[in-house]
């Protein structure tokens, strides 16, 4: 799944619905005057811990999607693991292709010309209970948490929802942790080509990598704003460990 590099972040962070929306990069690109349009994203620390467990494959993401299905129509290529046996029984075999640069047995489910998952219907996901783990893991709140935007026009529906998410922060320390995560994601976007390791080109995967690197970012903190060789190598080394390089 290839995507353009993200535009300047326009996702917002907040401490409560009563506070005006703010962002680490300045005023939000989209003003939401109607409080009813805002979506509670939950406690940030709880989300960060749960997202970390999901990325380790230990749990699915519990996303309050309501009636939103924007990600099903966002031109994503969906990874199908060998372990996704229930999904493989439901998805026509001719729709699953070998995943490039992946071990044998890993597949990918392409989207339709309209950008929708081929298993998506007018009634929603036709295999929801048996959907692949990739779909169970997907959580668009990662864009809000990392203050990342996807400039691909096919993801406009996802980004519209991202702009509405509002995290709660139990303390100023929690708010600072979100700012560290956002700074880390910005570091990856800014310094990625200068790191001695290849980073994902896909915006979503890069945001997820930032979550996995959060402990490293938390240790580096202020150094993320610079571009010294030691900081780049510390991040690159952590990426190698994550990918087993």
Coordinates of C-alpha atoms in Angstrom, one line a residue:
X1 CA 0.0 0.0 0.0
X2 CA 1.7 3.1 -1.2
X3 CA 0.8 6.6 -0.3
X4 CA 2.1 10.1 -0.6
X5 CA 4.0 11.7 2.3
X6 CA 1.6 13.3 4.8
X7 CA 0.8 16.9 4.7
X8 CA 1.4 19.0 7.9
X9 CA -0.7 17.4 10.8
X10 CA -4.2 18.6 11.3
X11 CA -5.4 16.2 13.9
X12 CA -6.3 17.7 17.2
X13 CA -5.6 16.8 20.8
X14 CA -7.6 18.0 23.9
X15 CA -8.2 17.3 27.5
X16 CA -12.0 17.6 27.6
X17 CA -14.9 18.4 25.2
X18 CA -15.3 21.8 27.0
X19 CA -11.9 23.0 25.8
X20 CA -11.3 24.5 22.4
X21 CA -9.5 22.2 20.0
X22 CA -5.8 22.7 19.7
X23 CA -3.0 21.0 17.9
X24 CA 0.8 20.9 18.4
X25 CA 1.2 22.4 14.9
X26 CA -1.2 25.3 15.3
X27 CA -4.9 25.9 14.6
X28 CA -6.7 22.9 13.3
X29 CA -7.3 22.9 9.6
X30 CA -11.0 22.1 10.0
X31 CA -12.9 24.0 12.7
X32 CA -15.7 22.1 14.4
X33 CA -18.1 24.5 16.0
X34 CA -20.7 21.9 16.7
X35 CA -19.7 20.1 19.9
X36 CA -22.0 17.2 18.8
X37 CA -19.6 16.6 15.9
X38 CA -16.7 15.8 18.2
X39 CA -16.0 12.1 18.9
X40 CA -14.6 10.9 22.3
X41 CA -11.5 8.9 21.6
X42 CA -11.1 7.7 25.2
X43 CA -8.3 8.1 27.7
X44 CA -5.0 8.6 25.8
X45 CA -2.9 6.4 28.1
X46 CA -5.4 3.6 27.9
X47 CA -5.5 3.8 24.1
X48 CA -1.7 3.8 23.9
X49 CA -1.4 0.7 26.0
X50 CA -4.1 -1.1 24.1
X51 CA -2.7 -0.1 20.7
X52 CA 0.7 -1.4 21.8
X53 CA -0.9 -4.8 22.7
X54 CA -2.7 -4.8 19.4
X55 CA 0.5 -4.2 17.4
X56 CA 2.0 -7.1 19.3
X57 CA -0.8 -9.3 18.0
X58 CA -2.2 -9.8 21.5
X59 CA -5.6 -8.2 21.0
X60 CA -7.9 -6.6 18.5
X61 CA -8.5 -2.8 18.6
X62 CA -11.7 -1.7 20.3
X63 CA -12.7 1.2 18.1
X64 CA -16.0 3.1 18.6
X65 CA -16.7 3.1 14.9
X66 CA -20.5 3.5 15.3
X67 CA -21.8 3.5 11.7
X68 CA -18.5 4.7 10.1
X69 CA -17.0 2.5 7.4
X70 CA -14.6 4.9 5.8
X71 CA -11.6 2.6 6.2
X72 CA -13.5 -0.1 4.2
X73 CA -13.7 2.4 1.3
X74 CA -10.2 4.0 1.6
X75 CA -8.3 2.0 -1.1
X76 CA -6.3 0.0 1.4
X77 CA -4.6 -3.3 0.5
X78 CA -5.5 -5.7 3.3
X79 CA -2.8 -8.1 4.6
X80 CA -4.1 -11.7 4.9
X81 CA -2.0 -13.8 7.3
X82 CA -1.7 -17.6 7.3
X83 CA -3.5 -17.5 10.7
X84 CA -6.5 -15.7 9.2
X85 CA -8.1 -19.1 8.5
X86 CA -11.7 -17.9 9.1
X87 CA -11.3 -15.0 6.7
X88 CA -9.7 -17.2 4.1
X89 CA -12.7 -19.5 4.2
X90 CA -15.0 -16.5 3.5
X91 CA -12.9 -14.7 0.9
X92 CA -12.8 -16.1 -2.6
X93 CA -9.3 -17.5 -3.2
X94 CA -9.0 -15.7 -6.5
X95 CA -9.2 -12.4 -4.7
X96 CA -6.1 -13.1 -2.5
X97 CA -2.7 -12.5 -4.1
X98 CA 0.8 -13.3 -2.7
X99 CA 2.0 -10.5 -0.6
X100 CA 5.1 -8.8 -2.1
X101 CA 8.3 -9.2 0.0
X102 CA 6.5 -11.3 2.6
X103 CA 7.1 -14.9 3.7
X104 CA 5.2 -17.7 1.9
X105 CA 1.6 -18.0 2.9
X106 CA 1.1 -14.3 3.4
X107 CA -1.4 -12.7 1.1
X108 CA -3.0 -9.4 0.2
X109 CA -6.6 -8.5 -0.6
X110 CA -6.7 -5.6 -3.2
X111 CA -9.4 -3.0 -3.3
X112 CA -11.8 -2.5 -6.1
X113 CA -11.5 0.3 -8.7
X114 CA -13.8 2.4 -6.5
X115 CA -11.5 1.9 -3.6
X116 CA -13.7 -0.4 -1.5
X117 CA -12.7 -3.7 0.0
X118 CA -14.3 -6.4 -2.3
X119 CA -16.0 -7.9 0.8
X120 CA -17.7 -4.6 1.6
X121 CA -21.4 -4.4 0.6
X122 CA -24.2 -1.8 0.9
X123 CA -25.0 -3.5 4.2
X124 CA -21.4 -3.2 5.5
X125 CA -18.7 -5.8 5.8
X126 CA -20.0 -9.1 4.6
X127 CA -17.4 -11.1 6.7
X128 CA -17.3 -8.9 9.8
X129 CA -17.2 -11.7 12.4
X130 CA -14.4 -13.4 10.4
X131 CA -12.6 -10.4 9.1
X132 CA -8.7 -10.5 8.9
X133 CA -6.7 -9.5 11.9
X134 CA -5.5 -6.5 9.9
X135 CA -9.0 -5.2 9.9
X136 CA -9.5 -6.0 13.6
X137 CA -6.3 -4.2 14.4
X138 CA -7.0 -1.0 12.3
X139 CA -7.7 2.1 14.5
X140 CA -7.8 5.5 12.8
X141 CA -7.3 7.1 16.1
X142 CA -3.6 6.5 15.5
X143 CA -3.6 9.5 13.1
X144 CA -5.0 11.7 15.8
X145 CA -2.6 10.4 18.5
X146 CA 0.4 10.9 16.3
X147 CA -0.9 14.1 14.6
X148 CA -0.4 12.5 11.2
X149 CA -2.5 13.3 8.1
X150 CA -2.9 11.1 5.0
X151 CA -3.0 13.3 1.9
X152 CA -4.3 10.6 -0.4
X153 CA -7.8 11.9 -1.5
X154 CA -9.1 8.3 -1.3
X155 CA -8.6 8.5 2.5
X156 CA -10.6 11.7 2.8
X157 CA -13.4 9.9 4.7
X158 CA -10.9 8.5 7.2
X159 CA -9.3 11.9 7.7
X160 CA -12.7 13.6 8.2
X161 CA -13.3 11.2 11.2
X162 CA -9.8 11.7 12.5
X163 CA -10.3 15.4 12.8
X164 CA -13.3 14.7 15.1
X165 CA -11.5 12.5 17.6
X166 CA -10.7 14.0 21.0
X167 CA -8.6 12.2 23.5
X168 CA -9.0 12.7 27.3
X169 CA -5.9 13.2 29.4
X170 CA -5.9 12.2 33.0
X171 CA -2.9 14.4 33.8
X172 CA -0.4 16.8 32.3
X173 CA 2.0 13.9 32.1
X174 CA -0.4 12.1 29.9
X175 CA -0.8 15.1 27.7
X176 CA 3.0 15.3 27.5
X177 CA 3.2 11.6 26.4
X178 CA 0.9 12.4 23.5
X179 CA 3.1 15.3 22.6
X180 CA 6.1 13.0 22.7
X181 CA 4.4 10.5 20.5
X182 CA 3.5 13.2 18.0
X183 CA 7.1 14.6 18.0
X184 CA 8.4 11.1 17.4
X185 CA 6.0 10.6 14.4
X186 CA 7.2 14.0 13.1
X187 CA 10.8 12.9 13.5
X188 CA 10.2 9.8 11.4
X189 CA 8.6 11.8 8.6
X190 CA 11.3 14.4 8.7
X191 CA 14.4 12.3 9.2
X192 CA 13.3 9.0 7.7
X193 CA 15.5 9.3 4.6
X194 CA 18.5 10.0 6.7
X195 CA 18.1 7.0 9.0
X196 CA 20.3 4.0 8.3
X197 CA 17.3 1.7 7.9
X198 CA 14.3 1.6 5.5
X199 CA 11.0 2.9 7.0
X200 CA 7.5 2.1 5.7
X201 CA 6.5 4.4 2.8
X202 CA 2.8 4.0 3.8
X203 CA 1.5 6.8 6.1
X204 CA -0.6 4.4 8.2
X205 CA 2.3 2.0 8.8
X206 CA 4.6 4.9 9.7
X207 CA 2.2 6.2 12.3
X208 CA 1.9 2.6 13.7
X209 CA 5.7 2.4 13.8
X210 CA 5.7 5.6 15.9
X211 CA 3.5 3.9 18.5
X212 CA 5.8 0.9 18.7
X213 CA 8.8 3.3 19.1
X214 CA 7.1 5.3 21.8
X215 CA 9.5 4.0 24.6
X216 CA 12.5 5.2 22.6
X217 CA 10.9 8.5 21.9
X218 CA 10.1 9.0 25.5
X219 CA 13.7 8.4 26.4
X220 CA 14.9 10.8 23.8
X221 CA 12.3 13.5 24.2
X222 CA 13.9 16.9 23.5
X223 CA 16.5 15.3 21.2
X224 CA 13.7 14.5 18.7
X225 CA 13.6 18.1 17.7
X226 CA 17.2 18.0 16.6
X227 CA 18.8 15.9 13.9
X228 CA 22.1 14.7 15.4
X229 CA 23.6 11.4 14.3
X230 CA 23.3 9.8 17.7
X231 CA 19.5 10.4 17.9
X232 CA 19.1 9.1 14.4
X233 CA 21.1 6.0 15.1
X234 CA 19.2 5.3 18.4
X235 CA 15.9 5.4 16.4
X236 CA 17.3 3.3 13.6
X237 CA 18.6 0.7 16.0
X238 CA 15.2 0.4 17.6
X239 CA 13.5 0.0 14.2
X240 CA 16.0 -2.8 13.3
X241 CA 15.0 -4.6 16.5
X242 CA 11.3 -4.2 15.8
X243 CA 11.7 -5.6 12.3
X244 CA 14.3 -8.3 13.3
X245 CA 17.0 -6.8 11.1

